[in-house]
Amino acid sequence: MELIDRAAGFGERIAVADRSGTFSYAQLLTGSARAAARLLAGGVDLEGERIAFMVEPSFDYVRIQWGIWRAGGVAVPLCLTHPAPELEYVLDTVRPTIAISSDRYADLLRPLAESRDIELLTVDEVDADPVGLPMVDPLRPAMILFTSGTTGRPKGVVTTHANIEAQVESLVEAWEWAENDRILLTLPLHHIHGIVNVICCALWSGARCDVLPAFDAAEVIDRLSNGDLTLYMAVPTIYHRLIAYLEGATDEEVARFRDAVGALRLMVSGSAALPVPVLKRWRELSGHTLLERYGMTEIGMGLSNSYRGDRVPGSVGLPLPAVEVRLIGDDNESVSDGAPGEIQVRGPAVFLEYWERPEETASAFTDDGWFRTGDTGVVDEGRYRILGRTTIDILKTGGEKVSALEIEEMLLSHEAVSEAAVVGIDDPEWGQRVVAVVVPNGEVTADELRSWLKARLAPHKVPKEIHLADSLPRNAMGKTLKPEVVEMVLGSR
Ligand code: AMP
C-alpha cells in the first residue's frame, strides 16, 4: 500500500495531532502494525473481512484505519451520530467480524455487537506484538462508506486501495500538497471529504493533520487565528457558521483572525453547492476566495476550480488530473457547450461496486464504463457549473446526502401516518433543509413524530420541520407532486 510505504520516509515528522498529543509517522507505522497484529489474531490475512469502527477523529482513528488495511481488512467507519437502528442496518449489511469502539460509544455498540456475534474491542485492546503482515493487492477492497440513493436504504460504496490512491494522487497534484503543509480537520470521518481529501492527502504528503473531535465554531476560529495552518477544507454549512460566529465576534478577534488566516495557502469548499453570498462574505472576512470543488463518495473528487488560476464563483471548474468527465443529454448523446446534461465520470478513482447490490452497480454505469452521477451540469465559458440532481428525491443538507424516500418510508411505518412527503427547501445555512408534510390518520403531533424519527434515523435525516396536512397534492397516477408540496410548505409561512 503506497500510503503506508511512503510513511516510512517521513519518520519523525508529525503525522497527527489530537487532544491527547502529537504522533509521528514512525508512531503511526508502529501503532498500525500493532493494531493489524491484534486484528489478525494469529491469522495471516483478513482476506476482506469487514471491520467496523466507531472512533472519534483522532490518532487512534487513523491507527485503526491503517491497521485494518495492513491486515487485509475492509474498513467500515461508523457515523458517530447514528442512533441504534441506523448502526444495526450498517452492521447487518456488511456483517463485520470485529467492531471497535472508543469508550464513548461502547455502551451503544456492545449490545448490537453481542446479539450479532461480532467481537467488540475497545480502542486500547486493538494492540498486540507485531507479526508479519500480508501483501495486500491494490485492487482489493479497502473501505465501505454508506451513501443515500433514490431507492431504499443507503448503499455501501466499496472502494479499493487503488481507487483511494488515485483519488489522493489527483488532489495532491492539483492542490499542490507538500510535506510542510498543516491542515485542520473538523469534518466527520464516515464521509469521503474528511477521510480522503483531508486525512489521506495529508498523510500521503508527509504533512501534519491537526484533528478536532468535532466542529465547534469558536475553536475553529481560534485555531485558524494561530497562524500555523496552511490548509482548511469544509462544507458550505461550516463556512456559513464561521461567518455567523465572526459577525458576532469582537473587532479584536476578527482582526486577529484576519491577520493570521492570510498565512493559509488554500481554503476549500465542497460536498454541496457553495452559495455565492457565502463565497463573497468569506472573502471579505478572510481575504480568501474559497476554492469550490465537486465530488462524490463513488468517484472521489471530479471537478475543481484552479489552485493557481481564477476561481469563478458558482463554478466547479474543470476535471481534476486523471478524471474524465462528460455531459450526456436525454438522447444519450454528448451535449453541446452551454446545454445541460448528466455528469458522467470515468477513471481509476471511480469506485468498485455497491456492496452486495450487483444490479444497482450495473445500472450506475453505462455500457462503455462511465459512472452516472445523477447530477446535472453545464459547461459555461469553458467551466463546469452544477445545476442540481437529476432527481428531487436526493437532498443535500449540511453536506450530507439524504434520500427523501427513505424518510418517507420511515414516516409511513408509523401507525398514525397515512401519507408523507419529504422535500428539500433552500436554506442559507443547510443548503437544503429537510421538511416533511404528513397526513395523519390518528392522534399524533409533529413533535411526537420528530422524537420518534430521532430514535430511528441519523440526525441529519430528521426533518427540521414537520407539517401536518389534510392531504397531499397528487397527479392522476397518484404520485405526490413534490414541487407543489414545496409550495404548500412555503405558502404555510
Ligand atoms: P457525497 O457522496 O455525500 O459526497 O455527495 C455527493 C453529491 O454532493 C454529488 O453527487 C452532488 O450532488 C453534491 N455535490 C458535491 N459537491 C458539490 C458542489 N460543489 N456543488 C453542488 N453539489 C455538490
mmCIF file with all atom_site columns, N, CA and C in Angstrom, residues 261-317:
data_model
loop_
_atom_site.group_PDB
_atom_site.id
_atom_site.type_symbol
_atom_site.label_atom_id
_atom_site.label_alt_id
_atom_site.label_comp_id
_atom_site.label_asym_id
_atom_site.label_entity_id
_atom_site.label_seq_id
_atom_site.pdbx_PDB_ins_code
_atom_site.Cartn_x
_atom_site.Cartn_y
_atom_site.Cartn_z
_atom_site.occupancy
_atom_site.B_iso_or_equiv
_atom_site.pdbx_formal_charge
_atom_site.auth_seq_id
_atom_site.auth_comp_id
_atom_site.auth_asym_id
_atom_site.auth_atom_id
_atom_site.pdbx_PDB_model_num
ATOM 1   N N  . VAL A 1 261 ? -5.140  34.335 9.135   1.00 0.00 ? 261 VAL A N  1
ATOM 2   C CA . VAL A 1 261 ? -5.688  33.408 8.151   1.00 0.00 ? 261 VAL A CA 1
ATOM 3   C C  . VAL A 1 261 ? -5.021  33.608 6.782   1.00 0.00 ? 261 VAL A C  1
ATOM 4   N N  . GLY A 1 262 ? -4.399  34.773 6.607   1.00 0.00 ? 262 GLY A N  1
ATOM 5   C CA . GLY A 1 262 ? -3.674  35.040 5.363   1.00 0.00 ? 262 GLY A CA 1
ATOM 6   C C  . GLY A 1 262 ? -2.529  34.055 5.160   1.00 0.00 ? 262 GLY A C  1
ATOM 7   N N  . ALA A 1 263 ? -2.050  33.456 6.260   1.00 0.00 ? 263 ALA A N  1
ATOM 8   C CA . ALA A 1 263 ? -0.933  32.510 6.153   1.00 0.00 ? 263 ALA A CA 1
ATOM 9   C C  . ALA A 1 263 ? -1.366  31.193 5.499   1.00 0.00 ? 263 ALA A C  1
ATOM 10  N N  . LEU A 1 264 ? -2.666  30.916 5.496   1.00 0.00 ? 264 LEU A N  1
ATOM 11  C CA . LEU A 1 264 ? -3.117  29.687 4.838   1.00 0.00 ? 264 LEU A CA 1
ATOM 12  C C  . LEU A 1 264 ? -2.912  29.834 3.331   1.00 0.00 ? 264 LEU A C  1
ATOM 13  N N  . ARG A 1 265 ? -2.540  28.717 2.676   1.00 0.00 ? 265 ARG A N  1
ATOM 14  C CA . ARG A 1 265 ? -2.350  28.837 1.236   1.00 0.00 ? 265 ARG A CA 1
ATOM 15  C C  . ARG A 1 265 ? -3.599  28.429 0.459   1.00 0.00 ? 265 ARG A C  1
ATOM 16  N N  . LEU A 1 266 ? -4.529  27.738 1.136   1.00 0.00 ? 266 LEU A N  1
ATOM 17  C CA . LEU A 1 266 ? -5.717  27.278 0.407   1.00 0.00 ? 266 LEU A CA 1
ATOM 18  C C  . LEU A 1 266 ? -6.864  26.967 1.361   1.00 0.00 ? 266 LEU A C  1
ATOM 19  N N  . MET A 1 267 ? -8.063  27.440 0.994   1.00 0.00 ? 267 MET A N  1
ATOM 20  C CA . MET A 1 267 ? -9.280  27.057 1.731   1.00 0.00 ? 267 MET A CA 1
ATOM 21  C C  . MET A 1 267 ? -10.268 26.518 0.698   1.00 0.00 ? 267 MET A C  1
ATOM 22  N N  . VAL A 1 268 ? -10.808 25.324 0.996   1.00 0.00 ? 268 VAL A N  1
ATOM 23  C CA . VAL A 1 268 ? -11.626 24.612 0.013   1.00 0.00 ? 268 VAL A CA 1
ATOM 24  C C  . VAL A 1 268 ? -13.039 24.439 0.541   1.00 0.00 ? 268 VAL A C  1
ATOM 25  N N  . SER A 1 269 ? -14.012 24.526 -0.367  1.00 0.00 ? 269 SER A N  1
ATOM 26  C CA . SER A 1 269 ? -15.396 24.195 -0.016  1.00 0.00 ? 269 SER A CA 1
ATOM 27  C C  . SER A 1 269 ? -15.914 23.138 -0.969  1.00 0.00 ? 269 SER A C  1
ATOM 28  N N  . GLY A 1 270 ? -16.703 22.208 -0.447  1.00 0.00 ? 270 GLY A N  1
ATOM 29  C CA . GLY A 1 270 ? -17.286 21.198 -1.324  1.00 0.00 ? 270 GLY A CA 1
ATOM 30  C C  . GLY A 1 270 ? -18.263 20.318 -0.596  1.00 0.00 ? 270 GLY A C  1
ATOM 31  N N  . SER A 1 271 ? -18.793 19.319 -1.319  1.00 0.00 ? 271 SER A N  1
ATOM 32  C CA . SER A 1 271 ? -19.806 18.362 -0.864  1.00 0.00 ? 271 SER A CA 1
ATOM 33  C C  . SER A 1 271 ? -21.211 18.914 -1.018  1.00 0.00 ? 271 SER A C  1
ATOM 34  N N  . ALA A 1 272 ? -21.349 20.185 -1.339  1.00 0.00 ? 272 ALA A N  1
ATOM 35  C CA . ALA A 1 272 ? -22.654 20.778 -1.629  1.00 0.00 ? 272 ALA A CA 1
ATOM 36  C C  . ALA A 1 272 ? -22.356 22.113 -2.308  1.00 0.00 ? 272 ALA A C  1
ATOM 37  N N  . ALA A 1 273 ? -23.379 22.651 -2.986  1.00 0.00 ? 273 ALA A N  1
ATOM 38  C CA . ALA A 1 273 ? -23.168 23.911 -3.707  1.00 0.00 ? 273 ALA A CA 1
ATOM 39  C C  . ALA A 1 273 ? -22.799 25.021 -2.735  1.00 0.00 ? 273 ALA A C  1
ATOM 40  N N  . LEU A 1 274 ? -21.760 25.780 -3.090  1.00 0.00 ? 274 LEU A N  1
ATOM 41  C CA . LEU A 1 274 ? -21.342 26.910 -2.260  1.00 0.00 ? 274 LEU A CA 1
ATOM 42  C C  . LEU A 1 274 ? -22.126 28.140 -2.716  1.00 0.00 ? 274 LEU A C  1
ATOM 43  N N  . PRO A 1 275 ? -23.022 28.664 -1.864  1.00 0.00 ? 275 PRO A N  1
ATOM 44  C CA . PRO A 1 275 ? -23.781 29.843 -2.307  1.00 0.00 ? 275 PRO A CA 1
ATOM 45  C C  . PRO A 1 275 ? -22.825 31.022 -2.538  1.00 0.00 ? 275 PRO A C  1
ATOM 46  N N  . VAL A 1 276 ? -23.041 31.752 -3.633  1.00 0.00 ? 276 VAL A N  1
ATOM 47  C CA . VAL A 1 276 ? -22.136 32.862 -3.957  1.00 0.00 ? 276 VAL A CA 1
ATOM 48  C C  . VAL A 1 276 ? -22.069 33.886 -2.813  1.00 0.00 ? 276 VAL A C  1
ATOM 49  N N  . PRO A 1 277 ? -23.194 34.205 -2.115  1.00 0.00 ? 277 PRO A N  1
ATOM 50  C CA . PRO A 1 277 ? -23.079 35.152 -0.996  1.00 0.00 ? 277 PRO A CA 1
ATOM 51  C C  . PRO A 1 277 ? -22.126 34.656 0.104   1.00 0.00 ? 277 PRO A C  1
ATOM 52  N N  . VAL A 1 278 ? -22.078 33.347 0.312   1.00 0.00 ? 278 VAL A N  1
ATOM 53  C CA . VAL A 1 278 ? -21.157 32.803 1.332   1.00 0.00 ? 278 VAL A CA 1
ATOM 54  C C  . VAL A 1 278 ? -19.719 32.998 0.840   1.00 0.00 ? 278 VAL A C  1
ATOM 55  N N  . LEU A 1 279 ? -19.477 32.684 -0.439  1.00 0.00 ? 279 LEU A N  1
ATOM 56  C CA . LEU A 1 279 ? -18.130 32.876 -1.004  1.00 0.00 ? 279 LEU A CA 1
ATOM 57  C C  . LEU A 1 279 ? -17.693 34.340 -0.831  1.00 0.00 ? 279 LEU A C  1
ATOM 58  N N  . LYS A 1 280 ? -18.623 35.253 -1.157  1.00 0.00 ? 280 LYS A N  1
ATOM 59  C CA . LYS A 1 280 ? -18.253 36.684 -1.111  1.00 0.00 ? 280 LYS A CA 1
ATOM 60  C C  . LYS A 1 280 ? -18.010 37.156 0.321   1.00 0.00 ? 280 LYS A C  1
ATOM 61  N N  . ARG A 1 281 ? -18.894 36.750 1.215   1.00 0.00 ? 281 ARG A N  1
ATOM 62  C CA . ARG A 1 281 ? -18.743 37.192 2.612   1.00 0.00 ? 281 ARG A CA 1
ATOM 63  C C  . ARG A 1 281 ? -17.467 36.623 3.222   1.00 0.00 ? 281 ARG A C  1
ATOM 64  N N  . TRP A 1 282 ? -17.157 35.366 2.890   1.00 0.00 ? 282 TRP A N  1
ATOM 65  C CA . TRP A 1 282 ? -15.932 34.754 3.412   1.00 0.00 ? 282 TRP A CA 1
ATOM 66  C C  . TRP A 1 282 ? -14.702 35.502 2.877   1.00 0.00 ? 282 TRP A C  1
ATOM 67  N N  . ARG A 1 283 ? -14.798 35.941 1.629   1.00 0.00 ? 283 ARG A N  1
ATOM 68  C CA . ARG A 1 283 ? -13.678 36.690 1.038   1.00 0.00 ? 283 ARG A CA 1
ATOM 69  C C  . ARG A 1 283 ? -13.478 38.011 1.791   1.00 0.00 ? 283 ARG A C  1
ATOM 70  N N  . GLU A 1 284 ? -14.606 38.672 2.121   1.00 0.00 ? 284 GLU A N  1
ATOM 71  C CA . GLU A 1 284 ? -14.494 39.948 2.863   1.00 0.00 ? 284 GLU A CA 1
ATOM 72  C C  . GLU A 1 284 ? -13.853 39.721 4.234   1.00 0.00 ? 284 GLU A C  1
ATOM 73  N N  . LEU A 1 285 ? -14.278 38.647 4.890   1.00 0.00 ? 285 LEU A N  1
ATOM 74  C CA . LEU A 1 285 ? -13.818 38.429 6.262   1.00 0.00 ? 285 LEU A CA 1
ATOM 75  C C  . LEU A 1 285 ? -12.404 37.866 6.343   1.00 0.00 ? 285 LEU A C  1
ATOM 76  N N  . SER A 1 286 ? -12.046 37.023 5.360   1.00 0.00 ? 286 SER A N  1
ATOM 77  C CA . SER A 1 286 ? -10.780 36.285 5.493   1.00 0.00 ? 286 SER A CA 1
ATOM 78  C C  . SER A 1 286 ? -9.753  36.662 4.435   1.00 0.00 ? 286 SER A C  1
ATOM 79  N N  . GLY A 1 287 ? -10.212 37.295 3.372   1.00 0.00 ? 287 GLY A N  1
ATOM 80  C CA . GLY A 1 287 ? -9.302  37.581 2.261   1.00 0.00 ? 287 GLY A CA 1
ATOM 81  C C  . GLY A 1 287 ? -9.113  36.379 1.332   1.00 0.00 ? 287 GLY A C  1
ATOM 82  N N  . HIS A 1 288 ? -9.750  35.244 1.667   1.00 0.00 ? 288 HIS A N  1
ATOM 83  C CA . HIS A 1 288 ? -9.608  34.039 0.834   1.00 0.00 ? 288 HIS A CA 1
ATOM 84  C C  . HIS A 1 288 ? -10.794 33.856 -0.112  1.00 0.00 ? 288 HIS A C  1
ATOM 85  N N  . THR A 1 289 ? -10.489 33.560 -1.374  1.00 0.00 ? 289 THR A N  1
ATOM 86  C CA . THR A 1 289 ? -11.547 33.120 -2.286  1.00 0.00 ? 289 THR A CA 1
ATOM 87  C C  . THR A 1 289 ? -11.597 31.606 -2.179  1.00 0.00 ? 289 THR A C  1
ATOM 88  N N  . LEU A 1 290 ? -12.677 31.097 -1.611  1.00 0.00 ? 290 LEU A N  1
ATOM 89  C CA . LEU A 1 290 ? -12.777 29.641 -1.424  1.00 0.00 ? 290 LEU A CA 1
ATOM 90  C C  . LEU A 1 290 ? -12.650 28.936 -2.766  1.00 0.00 ? 290 LEU A C  1
ATOM 91  N N  . LEU A 1 291 ? -11.912 27.828 -2.759  1.00 0.00 ? 291 LEU A N  1
ATOM 92  C CA . LEU A 1 291 ? -11.820 27.015 -3.971  1.00 0.00 ? 291 LEU A CA 1
ATOM 93  C C  . LEU A 1 291 ? -12.948 25.986 -3.889  1.00 0.00 ? 291 LEU A C  1
ATOM 94  N N  . GLU A 1 292 ? -13.903 26.074 -4.827  1.00 0.00 ? 292 GLU A N  1
ATOM 95  C CA . GLU A 1 292 ? -15.009 25.103 -4.803  1.00 0.00 ? 292 GLU A CA 1
ATOM 96  C C  . GLU A 1 292 ? -14.688 23.935 -5.710  1.00 0.00 ? 292 GLU A C  1
ATOM 97  N N  . ARG A 1 293 ? -14.985 22.744 -5.184  1.00 0.00 ? 293 ARG A N  1
ATOM 98  C CA . ARG A 1 293 ? -14.778 21.530 -5.973  1.00 0.00 ? 293 ARG A CA 1
ATOM 99  C C  . ARG A 1 293 ? -16.043 20.675 -5.902  1.00 0.00 ? 293 ARG A C  1
ATOM 100 N N  . TYR A 1 294 ? -16.150 19.734 -6.826  1.00 0.00 ? 294 TYR A N  1
ATOM 101 C CA . TYR A 1 294 ? -17.307 18.837 -6.891  1.00 0.00 ? 294 TYR A CA 1
ATOM 102 C C  . TYR A 1 294 ? -16.811 17.398 -6.814  1.00 0.00 ? 294 TYR A C  1
ATOM 103 N N  . GLY A 1 295 ? -17.473 16.599 -6.010  1.00 0.00 ? 295 GLY A N  1
ATOM 104 C CA . GLY A 1 295 ? -17.081 15.196 -5.920  1.00 0.00 ? 295 GLY A CA 1
ATOM 105 C C  . GLY A 1 295 ? -18.209 14.368 -5.354  1.00 0.00 ? 295 GLY A C  1
ATOM 106 N N  . MET A 1 296 ? -17.916 13.117 -5.106  1.00 0.00 ? 296 MET A N  1
ATOM 107 C CA . MET A 1 296 ? -18.956 12.183 -4.685  1.00 0.00 ? 296 MET A CA 1
ATOM 108 C C  . MET A 1 296 ? -18.282 10.963 -4.071  1.00 0.00 ? 296 MET A C  1
ATOM 109 N N  . THR A 1 297 ? -18.934 10.318 -3.116  1.00 0.00 ? 297 THR A N  1
ATOM 110 C CA . THR A 1 297 ? -18.370 9.127  -2.489  1.00 0.00 ? 297 THR A CA 1
ATOM 111 C C  . THR A 1 297 ? -17.915 8.114  -3.547  1.00 0.00 ? 297 THR A C  1
ATOM 112 N N  . GLU A 1 298 ? -18.694 7.981  -4.615  1.00 0.00 ? 298 GLU A N  1
ATOM 113 C CA . GLU A 1 298 ? -18.410 6.962  -5.628  1.00 0.00 ? 298 GLU A CA 1
ATOM 114 C C  . GLU A 1 298 ? -17.213 7.298  -6.520  1.00 0.00 ? 298 GLU A C  1
ATOM 115 N N  . ILE A 1 299 ? -16.887 8.563  -6.661  1.00 0.00 ? 299 ILE A N  1
ATOM 116 C CA . ILE A 1 299 ? -15.859 8.938  -7.657  1.00 0.00 ? 299 ILE A CA 1
ATOM 117 C C  . ILE A 1 299 ? -14.655 9.652  -7.050  1.00 0.00 ? 299 ILE A C  1
ATOM 118 N N  . GLY A 1 300 ? -14.707 9.951  -5.763  1.00 0.00 ? 300 GLY A N  1
ATOM 119 C CA . GLY A 1 300 ? -13.688 10.861 -5.225  1.00 0.00 ? 300 GLY A CA 1
ATOM 120 C C  . GLY A 1 300 ? -14.014 12.249 -5.732  1.00 0.00 ? 300 GLY A C  1
ATOM 121 N N  . MET A 1 301 ? -12.986 13.058 -5.978  1.00 0.00 ? 301 MET A N  1
ATOM 122 C CA . MET A 1 301 ? -13.256 14.403 -6.481  1.00 0.00 ? 301 MET A CA 1
ATOM 123 C C  . MET A 1 301 ? -13.189 14.395 -8.007  1.00 0.00 ? 301 MET A C  1
ATOM 124 N N  . GLY A 1 302 ? -14.110 15.102 -8.636  1.00 0.00 ? 302 GLY A N  1
ATOM 125 C CA . GLY A 1 302 ? -14.187 15.073 -10.097 1.00 0.00 ? 302 GLY A CA 1
ATOM 126 C C  . GLY A 1 302 ? -13.791 16.386 -10.750 1.00 0.00 ? 302 GLY A C  1
ATOM 127 N N  . LEU A 1 303 ? -14.298 17.473 -10.210 1.00 0.00 ? 303 LEU A N  1
ATOM 128 C CA . LEU A 1 303 ? -14.084 18.791 -10.831 1.00 0.00 ? 303 LEU A CA 1
ATOM 129 C C  . LEU A 1 303 ? -13.587 19.745 -9.759  1.00 0.00 ? 303 LEU A C  1
ATOM 130 N N  . SER A 1 304 ? -12.731 20.670 -10.191 1.00 0.00 ? 304 SER A N  1
ATOM 131 C CA . SER A 1 304 ? -12.221 21.623 -9.202  1.00 0.00 ? 304 SER A CA 1
ATOM 132 C C  . SER A 1 304 ? -11.862 22.942 -9.878  1.00 0.00 ? 304 SER A C  1
ATOM 133 N N  . ASN A 1 305 ? -12.119 24.020 -9.172  1.00 0.00 ? 305 ASN A N  1
ATOM 134 C CA . ASN A 1 305 ? -11.579 25.294 -9.600  1.00 0.00 ? 305 ASN A CA 1
ATOM 135 C C  . ASN A 1 305 ? -10.060 25.213 -9.523  1.00 0.00 ? 305 ASN A C  1
ATOM 136 N N  . SER A 1 306 ? -9.423  26.166 -10.158 1.00 0.00 ? 306 SER A N  1
ATOM 137 C CA . SER A 1 306 ? -7.977  26.118 -10.265 1.00 0.00 ? 306 SER A CA 1
ATOM 138 C C  . SER A 1 306 ? -7.312  26.573 -8.961  1.00 0.00 ? 306 SER A C  1
ATOM 139 N N  . TYR A 1 307 ? -6.220  25.907 -8.599  1.00 0.00 ? 307 TYR A N  1
ATOM 140 C CA . TYR A 1 307 ? -5.472  26.324 -7.413  1.00 0.00 ? 307 TYR A CA 1
ATOM 141 C C  . TYR A 1 307 ? -4.747  27.639 -7.691  1.00 0.00 ? 307 TYR A C  1
ATOM 142 N N  . ARG A 1 308 ? -4.138  27.722 -8.873  1.00 0.00 ? 308 ARG A N  1
ATOM 143 C CA . ARG A 1 308 ? -3.327  28.914 -9.165  1.00 0.00 ? 308 ARG A CA 1
ATOM 144 C C  . ARG A 1 308 ? -4.074  29.960 -9.986  1.00 0.00 ? 308 ARG A C  1
ATOM 145 N N  . GLY A 1 309 ? -4.997  29.497 -10.845 1.00 0.00 ? 309 GLY A N  1
ATOM 146 C CA . GLY A 1 309 ? -5.672  30.452 -11.741 1.00 0.00 ? 309 GLY A CA 1
ATOM 147 C C  . GLY A 1 309 ? -6.912  31.051 -11.095 1.00 0.00 ? 309 GLY A C  1
ATOM 148 N N  . ASP A 1 310 ? -7.787  31.589 -11.939 1.00 0.00 ? 310 ASP A N  1
ATOM 149 C CA . ASP A 1 310 ? -9.021  32.228 -11.444 1.00 0.00 ? 310 ASP A CA 1
ATOM 150 C C  . ASP A 1 310 ? -9.958  31.215 -10.816 1.00 0.00 ? 310 ASP A C  1
ATOM 151 N N  . ARG A 1 311 ? -10.633 31.629 -9.760  1.00 0.00 ? 311 ARG A N  1
ATOM 152 C CA . ARG A 1 311 ? -11.715 30.817 -9.187  1.00 0.00 ? 311 ARG A CA 1
ATOM 153 C C  . ARG A 1 311 ? -13.011 31.545 -9.484  1.00 0.00 ? 311 ARG A C  1
ATOM 154 N N  . VAL A 1 312 ? -13.904 30.860 -10.184 1.00 0.00 ? 312 VAL A N  1
ATOM 155 C CA . VAL A 1 312 ? -15.109 31.535 -10.630 1.00 0.00 ? 312 VAL A CA 1
ATOM 156 C C  . VAL A 1 312 ? -16.269 31.190 -9.692  1.00 0.00 ? 312 VAL A C  1
ATOM 157 N N  . PRO A 1 313 ? -16.849 32.193 -9.026  1.00 0.00 ? 313 PRO A N  1
ATOM 158 C CA . PRO A 1 313 ? -17.973 31.919 -8.122  1.00 0.00 ? 313 PRO A CA 1
ATOM 159 C C  . PRO A 1 313 ? -19.104 31.204 -8.863  1.00 0.00 ? 313 PRO A C  1
ATOM 160 N N  . GLY A 1 314 ? -19.658 30.170 -8.242  1.00 0.00 ? 314 GLY A N  1
ATOM 161 C CA . GLY A 1 314 ? -20.771 29.434 -8.854  1.00 0.00 ? 314 GLY A CA 1
ATOM 162 C C  . GLY A 1 314 ? -20.301 28.341 -9.792  1.00 0.00 ? 314 GLY A C  1
ATOM 163 N N  . SER A 1 315 ? -18.989 28.281 -10.058 1.00 0.00 ? 315 SER A N  1
ATOM 164 C CA . SER A 1 315 ? -18.484 27.243 -10.968 1.00 0.00 ? 315 SER A CA 1
ATOM 165 C C  . SER A 1 315 ? -17.672 26.221 -10.170 1.00 0.00 ? 315 SER A C  1
ATOM 166 N N  . VAL A 1 316 ? -17.579 24.988 -10.702 1.00 0.00 ? 316 VAL A N  1
ATOM 167 C CA . VAL A 1 316 ? -16.723 23.988 -10.047 1.00 0.00 ? 316 VAL A CA 1
ATOM 168 C C  . VAL A 1 316 ? -15.512 23.670 -10.911 1.00 0.00 ? 316 VAL A C  1
ATOM 169 N N  . GLY A 1 317 ? -15.266 24.505 -11.924 1.00 0.00 ? 317 GLY A N  1
ATOM 170 C CA . GLY A 1 317 ? -14.013 24.418 -12.660 1.00 0.00 ? 317 GLY A CA 1
ATOM 171 C C  . GLY A 1 317 ? -13.945 23.294 -13.667 1.00 0.00 ? 317 GLY A C  1
#
